[in-house]
Amino acid sequence: MAELEHPSWCDPAHCTATTPRPEYRAGETGYHRSAPVTLDHIPNVGDAVFDPDLNPLVAHLAQPAPPWDPVTTVNIGTALDPQVVSLAAGRARTTLRQLDALVARDAGEP
């Protein structure tokens, strides 16, 4: 059986990906995961409060292990619930550009 290849951003301490076995069941192959990054200076979103020490807002990359499609997602959530928002990485770039344009309106930028 071929060795499992990890994306360059995959962090062994957070990766749950395994090589599929012939008798695998859905969900058994896990995910390649990056180390989470803390999104600082965001005290809350709506009613959700982010405590930087107890329950910080975090983001990480994830990609399902074979045989599933290798779509990389950006997951944003908390340490306790890390997948509140999950976007395909390409879509995340587009979303960030759209949000940047929206916020620029508030700052009076063209």
JSON list of N, CA and C in Angstrom, two decimals, residues 28-87:
[
{"chain": "A", "resi": 28, "resn": "GLU", "atom": "N", "xyz": [-13.09, 7.07, 8.71]},
{"chain": "A", "resi": 28, "resn": "GLU", "atom": "CA", "xyz": [-11.94, 6.45, 9.36]},
{"chain": "A", "resi": 28, "resn": "GLU", "atom": "C", "xyz": [-10.60, 7.00, 8.89]},
{"chain": "A", "resi": 29, "resn": "THR", "atom": "N", "xyz": [-10.57, 7.69, 7.76]},
{"chain": "A", "resi": 29, "resn": "THR", "atom": "CA", "xyz": [-9.28, 8.12, 7.21]},
{"chain": "A", "resi": 29, "resn": "THR", "atom": "C", "xyz": [-8.80, 9.44, 7.77]},
{"chain": "A", "resi": 30, "resn": "GLY", "atom": "N", "xyz": [-9.62, 10.19, 8.47]},
{"chain": "A", "resi": 30, "resn": "GLY", "atom": "CA", "xyz": [-9.21, 11.41, 9.15]},
{"chain": "A", "resi": 30, "resn": "GLY", "atom": "C", "xyz": [-8.89, 12.58, 8.24]},
{"chain": "A", "resi": 31, "resn": "TYR", "atom": "N", "xyz": [-8.21, 13.57, 8.83]},
{"chain": "A", "resi": 31, "resn": "TYR", "atom": "CA", "xyz": [-7.91, 14.82, 8.14]},
{"chain": "A", "resi": 31, "resn": "TYR", "atom": "C", "xyz": [-6.47, 15.24, 8.35]},
{"chain": "A", "resi": 32, "resn": "HIS", "atom": "N", "xyz": [-5.89, 15.80, 7.29]},
{"chain": "A", "resi": 32, "resn": "HIS", "atom": "CA", "xyz": [-4.64, 16.54, 7.44]},
{"chain": "A", "resi": 32, "resn": "HIS", "atom": "C", "xyz": [-5.06, 17.86, 8.08]},
{"chain": "A", "resi": 33, "resn": "ARG", "atom": "N", "xyz": [-4.33, 18.32, 9.07]},
{"chain": "A", "resi": 33, "resn": "ARG", "atom": "CA", "xyz": [-4.67, 19.58, 9.74]},
{"chain": "A", "resi": 33, "resn": "ARG", "atom": "C", "xyz": [-3.41, 20.39, 10.00]},
{"chain": "A", "resi": 34, "resn": "SER", "atom": "N", "xyz": [-3.55, 21.69, 9.84]},
{"chain": "A", "resi": 34, "resn": "SER", "atom": "CA", "xyz": [-2.44, 22.58, 10.18]},
{"chain": "A", "resi": 34, "resn": "SER", "atom": "C", "xyz": [-2.51, 22.88, 11.67]},
{"chain": "A", "resi": 35, "resn": "ALA", "atom": "N", "xyz": [-1.43, 23.44, 12.17]},
{"chain": "A", "resi": 35, "resn": "ALA", "atom": "CA", "xyz": [-1.47, 23.94, 13.55]},
{"chain": "A", "resi": 35, "resn": "ALA", "atom": "C", "xyz": [-2.46, 25.10, 13.56]},
{"chain": "A", "resi": 36, "resn": "PRO", "atom": "N", "xyz": [-3.28, 25.20, 14.59]},
{"chain": "A", "resi": 36, "resn": "PRO", "atom": "CA", "xyz": [-4.22, 26.32, 14.65]},
{"chain": "A", "resi": 36, "resn": "PRO", "atom": "C", "xyz": [-3.51, 27.64, 14.91]},
{"chain": "A", "resi": 37, "resn": "VAL", "atom": "N", "xyz": [-4.07, 28.70, 14.37]},
{"chain": "A", "resi": 37, "resn": "VAL", "atom": "CA", "xyz": [-3.58, 30.05, 14.67]},
{"chain": "A", "resi": 37, "resn": "VAL", "atom": "C", "xyz": [-4.69, 30.77, 15.42]},
{"chain": "A", "resi": 38, "resn": "THR", "atom": "N", "xyz": [-4.29, 31.53, 16.42]},
{"chain": "A", "resi": 38, "resn": "THR", "atom": "CA", "xyz": [-5.26, 32.30, 17.21]},
{"chain": "A", "resi": 38, "resn": "THR", "atom": "C", "xyz": [-5.54, 33.61, 16.49]},
{"chain": "A", "resi": 39, "resn": "LEU", "atom": "N", "xyz": [-6.80, 33.94, 16.35]},
{"chain": "A", "resi": 39, "resn": "LEU", "atom": "CA", "xyz": [-7.21, 35.20, 15.74]},
{"chain": "A", "resi": 39, "resn": "LEU", "atom": "C", "xyz": [-7.40, 36.20, 16.88]},
{"chain": "A", "resi": 40, "resn": "ASP", "atom": "N", "xyz": [-6.39, 37.03, 17.07]},
{"chain": "A", "resi": 40, "resn": "ASP", "atom": "CA", "xyz": [-6.36, 37.96, 18.19]},
{"chain": "A", "resi": 40, "resn": "ASP", "atom": "C", "xyz": [-7.26, 39.17, 17.97]},
{"chain": "A", "resi": 41, "resn": "HIS", "atom": "N", "xyz": [-7.57, 39.84, 19.05]},
{"chain": "A", "resi": 41, "resn": "HIS", "atom": "CA", "xyz": [-8.29, 41.12, 19.06]},
{"chain": "A", "resi": 41, "resn": "HIS", "atom": "C", "xyz": [-9.70, 41.04, 18.49]},
{"chain": "A", "resi": 42, "resn": "ILE", "atom": "N", "xyz": [-10.33, 39.86, 18.61]},
{"chain": "A", "resi": 42, "resn": "ILE", "atom": "CA", "xyz": [-11.73, 39.71, 18.24]},
{"chain": "A", "resi": 42, "resn": "ILE", "atom": "C", "xyz": [-12.43, 39.23, 19.52]},
{"chain": "A", "resi": 43, "resn": "PRO", "atom": "N", "xyz": [-12.98, 40.17, 20.31]},
{"chain": "A", "resi": 43, "resn": "PRO", "atom": "CA", "xyz": [-13.53, 39.79, 21.61]},
{"chain": "A", "resi": 43, "resn": "PRO", "atom": "C", "xyz": [-14.84, 39.01, 21.52]},
{"chain": "A", "resi": 44, "resn": "ASN", "atom": "N", "xyz": [-15.61, 39.22, 20.44]},
{"chain": "A", "resi": 44, "resn": "ASN", "atom": "CA", "xyz": [-16.88, 38.50, 20.32]},
{"chain": "A", "resi": 44, "resn": "ASN", "atom": "C", "xyz": [-17.39, 38.56, 18.89]},
{"chain": "A", "resi": 45, "resn": "VAL", "atom": "N", "xyz": [-18.26, 37.64, 18.58]},
{"chain": "A", "resi": 45, "resn": "VAL", "atom": "CA", "xyz": [-19.04, 37.65, 17.34]},
{"chain": "A", "resi": 45, "resn": "VAL", "atom": "C", "xyz": [-20.46, 37.35, 17.78]},
{"chain": "A", "resi": 46, "resn": "GLY", "atom": "N", "xyz": [-21.34, 38.35, 17.64]},
{"chain": "A", "resi": 46, "resn": "GLY", "atom": "CA", "xyz": [-22.69, 38.18, 18.15]},
{"chain": "A", "resi": 46, "resn": "GLY", "atom": "C", "xyz": [-22.66, 37.94, 19.64]},
{"chain": "A", "resi": 47, "resn": "ASP", "atom": "N", "xyz": [-23.30, 36.86, 20.08]},
{"chain": "A", "resi": 47, "resn": "ASP", "atom": "CA", "xyz": [-23.34, 36.53, 21.50]},
{"chain": "A", "resi": 47, "resn": "ASP", "atom": "C", "xyz": [-22.16, 35.67, 21.95]},
{"chain": "A", "resi": 48, "resn": "ALA", "atom": "N", "xyz": [-21.33, 35.22, 21.00]},
{"chain": "A", "resi": 48, "resn": "ALA", "atom": "CA", "xyz": [-20.19, 34.38, 21.35]},
{"chain": "A", "resi": 48, "resn": "ALA", "atom": "C", "xyz": [-19.02, 35.25, 21.79]},
{"chain": "A", "resi": 49, "resn": "VAL", "atom": "N", "xyz": [-18.56, 35.03, 23.02]},
{"chain": "A", "resi": 49, "resn": "VAL", "atom": "CA", "xyz": [-17.43, 35.78, 23.56]},
{"chain": "A", "resi": 49, "resn": "VAL", "atom": "C", "xyz": [-16.19, 34.89, 23.50]},
{"chain": "A", "resi": 50, "resn": "PHE", "atom": "N", "xyz": [-15.08, 35.47, 23.04]},
{"chain": "A", "resi": 50, "resn": "PHE", "atom": "CA", "xyz": [-13.84, 34.72, 22.91]},
{"chain": "A", "resi": 50, "resn": "PHE", "atom": "C", "xyz": [-12.86, 35.17, 23.98]},
{"chain": "A", "resi": 51, "resn": "ASP", "atom": "N", "xyz": [-12.57, 34.28, 24.88]},
{"chain": "A", "resi": 51, "resn": "ASP", "atom": "CA", "xyz": [-11.59, 34.54, 25.93]},
{"chain": "A", "resi": 51, "resn": "ASP", "atom": "C", "xyz": [-10.24, 34.06, 25.42]},
{"chain": "A", "resi": 52, "resn": "PRO", "atom": "N", "xyz": [-9.24, 34.95, 25.30]},
{"chain": "A", "resi": 52, "resn": "PRO", "atom": "CA", "xyz": [-7.97, 34.54, 24.73]},
{"chain": "A", "resi": 52, "resn": "PRO", "atom": "C", "xyz": [-7.26, 33.42, 25.49]},
{"chain": "A", "resi": 53, "resn": "ASP", "atom": "N", "xyz": [-7.60, 33.24, 26.75]},
{"chain": "A", "resi": 53, "resn": "ASP", "atom": "CA", "xyz": [-6.96, 32.18, 27.54]},
{"chain": "A", "resi": 53, "resn": "ASP", "atom": "C", "xyz": [-7.80, 30.92, 27.63]},
{"chain": "A", "resi": 54, "resn": "LEU", "atom": "N", "xyz": [-9.12, 31.07, 27.73]},
{"chain": "A", "resi": 54, "resn": "LEU", "atom": "CA", "xyz": [-9.99, 29.92, 27.94]},
{"chain": "A", "resi": 54, "resn": "LEU", "atom": "C", "xyz": [-10.62, 29.36, 26.67]},
{"chain": "A", "resi": 55, "resn": "ASN", "atom": "N", "xyz": [-11.04, 30.23, 25.77]},
{"chain": "A", "resi": 55, "resn": "ASN", "atom": "CA", "xyz": [-11.73, 29.78, 24.56]},
{"chain": "A", "resi": 55, "resn": "ASN", "atom": "C", "xyz": [-11.46, 30.76, 23.42]},
{"chain": "A", "resi": 56, "resn": "PRO", "atom": "N", "xyz": [-10.22, 30.78, 22.91]},
{"chain": "A", "resi": 56, "resn": "PRO", "atom": "CA", "xyz": [-9.86, 31.74, 21.87]},
{"chain": "A", "resi": 56, "resn": "PRO", "atom": "C", "xyz": [-10.48, 31.40, 20.51]},
{"chain": "A", "resi": 57, "resn": "LEU", "atom": "N", "xyz": [-10.62, 32.42, 19.67]},
{"chain": "A", "resi": 57, "resn": "LEU", "atom": "CA", "xyz": [-11.03, 32.22, 18.29]},
{"chain": "A", "resi": 57, "resn": "LEU", "atom": "C", "xyz": [-9.80, 31.73, 17.52]},
{"chain": "A", "resi": 58, "resn": "VAL", "atom": "N", "xyz": [-9.94, 30.62, 16.82]},
{"chain": "A", "resi": 58, "resn": "VAL", "atom": "CA", "xyz": [-8.81, 30.01, 16.12]},
{"chain": "A", "resi": 58, "resn": "VAL", "atom": "C", "xyz": [-9.20, 29.66, 14.69]},
{"chain": "A", "resi": 59, "resn": "ALA", "atom": "N", "xyz": [-8.18, 29.45, 13.86]},
{"chain": "A", "resi": 59, "resn": "ALA", "atom": "CA", "xyz": [-8.38, 29.01, 12.48]},
{"chain": "A", "resi": 59, "resn": "ALA", "atom": "C", "xyz": [-7.33, 27.97, 12.15]},
{"chain": "A", "resi": 60, "resn": "HIS", "atom": "N", "xyz": [-7.70, 27.03, 11.28]},
{"chain": "A", "resi": 60, "resn": "HIS", "atom": "CA", "xyz": [-6.74, 26.04, 10.81]},
{"chain": "A", "resi": 60, "resn": "HIS", "atom": "C", "xyz": [-7.15, 25.56, 9.42]},
{"chain": "A", "resi": 61, "resn": "LEU", "atom": "N", "xyz": [-6.19, 24.99, 8.70]},
{"chain": "A", "resi": 61, "resn": "LEU", "atom": "CA", "xyz": [-6.46, 24.36, 7.41]},
{"chain": "A", "resi": 61, "resn": "LEU", "atom": "C", "xyz": [-6.76, 22.89, 7.65]},
{"chain": "A", "resi": 62, "resn": "ALA", "atom": "N", "xyz": [-7.62, 22.32, 6.82]},
{"chain": "A", "resi": 62, "resn": "ALA", "atom": "CA", "xyz": [-7.93, 20.90, 6.91]},
{"chain": "A", "resi": 62, "resn": "ALA", "atom": "C", "xyz": [-8.15, 20.34, 5.50]},
{"chain": "A", "resi": 63, "resn": "GLN", "atom": "N", "xyz": [-7.82, 19.06, 5.35]},
{"chain": "A", "resi": 63, "resn": "GLN", "atom": "CA", "xyz": [-8.03, 18.39, 4.07]},
{"chain": "A", "resi": 63, "resn": "GLN", "atom": "C", "xyz": [-8.29, 16.92, 4.37]},
{"chain": "A", "resi": 64, "resn": "PRO", "atom": "N", "xyz": [-9.39, 16.37, 3.85]},
{"chain": "A", "resi": 64, "resn": "PRO", "atom": "CA", "xyz": [-9.65, 14.95, 4.12]},
{"chain": "A", "resi": 64, "resn": "PRO", "atom": "C", "xyz": [-8.58, 14.05, 3.50]},
{"chain": "A", "resi": 65, "resn": "ALA", "atom": "N", "xyz": [-8.28, 12.99, 4.19]},
{"chain": "A", "resi": 65, "resn": "ALA", "atom": "CA", "xyz": [-7.32, 12.01, 3.69]},
{"chain": "A", "resi": 65, "resn": "ALA", "atom": "C", "xyz": [-7.99, 11.17, 2.60]},
{"chain": "A", "resi": 66, "resn": "PRO", "atom": "N", "xyz": [-7.19, 10.56, 1.71]},
{"chain": "A", "resi": 66, "resn": "PRO", "atom": "CA", "xyz": [-7.76, 9.69, 0.68]},
{"chain": "A", "resi": 66, "resn": "PRO", "atom": "C", "xyz": [-8.61, 8.60, 1.31]},
{"chain": "A", "resi": 67, "resn": "PRO", "atom": "N", "xyz": [-9.63, 8.18, 0.64]},
{"chain": "A", "resi": 67, "resn": "PRO", "atom": "CA", "xyz": [-9.93, 8.36, -0.77]},
{"chain": "A", "resi": 67, "resn": "PRO", "atom": "C", "xyz": [-10.82, 9.57, -1.07]},
{"chain": "A", "resi": 68, "resn": "TRP", "atom": "N", "xyz": [-11.04, 10.42, -0.13]},
{"chain": "A", "resi": 68, "resn": "TRP", "atom": "CA", "xyz": [-11.93, 11.57, -0.33]},
{"chain": "A", "resi": 68, "resn": "TRP", "atom": "C", "xyz": [-11.24, 12.66, -1.14]},
{"chain": "A", "resi": 69, "resn": "ASP", "atom": "N", "xyz": [-12.03, 13.52, -1.80]},
{"chain": "A", "resi": 69, "resn": "ASP", "atom": "CA", "xyz": [-11.48, 14.61, -2.60]},
{"chain": "A", "resi": 69, "resn": "ASP", "atom": "C", "xyz": [-10.59, 15.49, -1.72]},
{"chain": "A", "resi": 70, "resn": "PRO", "atom": "N", "xyz": [-9.39, 15.84, -2.19]},
{"chain": "A", "resi": 70, "resn": "PRO", "atom": "CA", "xyz": [-8.46, 16.62, -1.39]},
{"chain": "A", "resi": 70, "resn": "PRO", "atom": "C", "xyz": [-8.76, 18.12, -1.41]},
{"chain": "A", "resi": 71, "resn": "VAL", "atom": "N", "xyz": [-9.96, 18.50, -0.99]},
{"chain": "A", "resi": 71, "resn": "VAL", "atom": "CA", "xyz": [-10.36, 19.90, -0.94]},
{"chain": "A", "resi": 71, "resn": "VAL", "atom": "C", "xyz": [-9.87, 20.49, 0.38]},
{"chain": "A", "resi": 72, "resn": "THR", "atom": "N", "xyz": [-9.03, 21.51, 0.30]},
{"chain": "A", "resi": 72, "resn": "THR", "atom": "CA", "xyz": [-8.52, 22.15, 1.50]},
{"chain": "A", "resi": 72, "resn": "THR", "atom": "C", "xyz": [-9.54, 23.19, 1.96]},
{"chain": "A", "resi": 73, "resn": "THR", "atom": "N", "xyz": [-9.84, 23.16, 3.25]},
{"chain": "A", "resi": 73, "resn": "THR", "atom": "CA", "xyz": [-10.77, 24.13, 3.82]},
{"chain": "A", "resi": 73, "resn": "THR", "atom": "C", "xyz": [-10.07, 24.97, 4.88]},
{"chain": "A", "resi": 74, "resn": "VAL", "atom": "N", "xyz": [-10.61, 26.17, 5.07]},
{"chain": "A", "resi": 74, "resn": "VAL", "atom": "CA", "xyz": [-10.20, 27.02, 6.17]},
{"chain": "A", "resi": 74, "resn": "VAL", "atom": "C", "xyz": [-11.31, 26.90, 7.20]},
{"chain": "A", "resi": 75, "resn": "ASN", "atom": "N", "xyz": [-10.97, 26.43, 8.39]},
{"chain": "A", "resi": 75, "resn": "ASN", "atom": "CA", "xyz": [-11.96, 26.27, 9.46]},
{"chain": "A", "resi": 75, "resn": "ASN", "atom": "C", "xyz": [-11.70, 27.33, 10.51]},
{"chain": "A", "resi": 76, "resn": "ILE", "atom": "N", "xyz": [-12.77, 28.00, 10.91]},
{"chain": "A", "resi": 76, "resn": "ILE", "atom": "CA", "xyz": [-12.68, 29.04, 11.93]},
{"chain": "A", "resi": 76, "resn": "ILE", "atom": "C", "xyz": [-13.66, 28.68, 13.03]},
{"chain": "A", "resi": 77, "resn": "GLY", "atom": "N", "xyz": [-13.21, 28.77, 14.26]},
{"chain": "A", "resi": 77, "resn": "GLY", "atom": "CA", "xyz": [-14.06, 28.46, 15.39]},
{"chain": "A", "resi": 77, "resn": "GLY", "atom": "C", "xyz": [-13.34, 28.77, 16.68]},
{"chain": "A", "resi": 78, "resn": "THR", "atom": "N", "xyz": [-13.62, 27.98, 17.68]},
{"chain": "A", "resi": 78, "resn": "THR", "atom": "CA", "xyz": [-12.97, 28.15, 18.96]},
{"chain": "A", "resi": 78, "resn": "THR", "atom": "C", "xyz": [-12.17, 26.88, 19.27]},
{"chain": "A", "resi": 79, "resn": "ALA", "atom": "N", "xyz": [-11.39, 26.94, 20.30]},
{"chain": "A", "resi": 79, "resn": "ALA", "atom": "CA", "xyz": [-10.65, 25.75, 20.71]},
{"chain": "A", "resi": 79, "resn": "ALA", "atom": "C", "xyz": [-11.61, 24.61, 21.04]},
{"chain": "A", "resi": 80, "resn": "LEU", "atom": "N", "xyz": [-12.79, 24.95, 21.58]},
{"chain": "A", "resi": 80, "resn": "LEU", "atom": "CA", "xyz": [-13.78, 23.93, 21.94]},
{"chain": "A", "resi": 80, "resn": "LEU", "atom": "C", "xyz": [-14.61, 23.48, 20.75]},
{"chain": "A", "resi": 81, "resn": "ASP", "atom": "N", "xyz": [-14.83, 24.35, 19.77]},
{"chain": "A", "resi": 81, "resn": "ASP", "atom": "CA", "xyz": [-15.65, 24.05, 18.59]},
{"chain": "A", "resi": 81, "resn": "ASP", "atom": "C", "xyz": [-14.93, 24.62, 17.36]},
{"chain": "A", "resi": 82, "resn": "PRO", "atom": "N", "xyz": [-13.92, 23.91, 16.85]},
{"chain": "A", "resi": 82, "resn": "PRO", "atom": "CA", "xyz": [-13.03, 24.48, 15.83]},
{"chain": "A", "resi": 82, "resn": "PRO", "atom": "C", "xyz": [-13.61, 24.62, 14.43]},
{"chain": "A", "resi": 83, "resn": "GLN", "atom": "N", "xyz": [-14.82, 24.14, 14.18]},
{"chain": "A", "resi": 83, "resn": "GLN", "atom": "CA", "xyz": [-15.37, 24.20, 12.83]},
{"chain": "A", "resi": 83, "resn": "GLN", "atom": "C", "xyz": [-16.69, 24.94, 12.78]},
{"chain": "A", "resi": 84, "resn": "VAL", "atom": "N", "xyz": [-16.77, 26.12, 13.38]},
{"chain": "A", "resi": 84, "resn": "VAL", "atom": "CA", "xyz": [-18.00, 26.91, 13.33]},
{"chain": "A", "resi": 84, "resn": "VAL", "atom": "C", "xyz": [-18.25, 27.38, 11.90]},
{"chain": "A", "resi": 85, "resn": "VAL", "atom": "N", "xyz": [-17.18, 27.83, 11.23]},
{"chain": "A", "resi": 85, "resn": "VAL", "atom": "CA", "xyz": [-17.24, 28.24, 9.82]},
{"chain": "A", "resi": 85, "resn": "VAL", "atom": "C", "xyz": [-16.21, 27.43, 9.07]},
{"chain": "A", "resi": 86, "resn": "SER", "atom": "N", "xyz": [-16.61, 26.84, 7.95]},
{"chain": "A", "resi": 86, "resn": "SER", "atom": "CA", "xyz": [-15.69, 26.06, 7.12]},
{"chain": "A", "resi": 86, "resn": "SER", "atom": "C", "xyz": [-15.90, 26.47, 5.67]},
{"chain": "A", "resi": 87, "resn": "LEU", "atom": "N", "xyz": [-14.84, 26.98, 5.05]},
{"chain": "A", "resi": 87, "resn": "LEU", "atom": "CA", "xyz": [-14.90, 27.41, 3.66]},
{"chain": "A", "resi": 87, "resn": "LEU", "atom": "C", "xyz": [-13.78, 26.75, 2.86]}
]
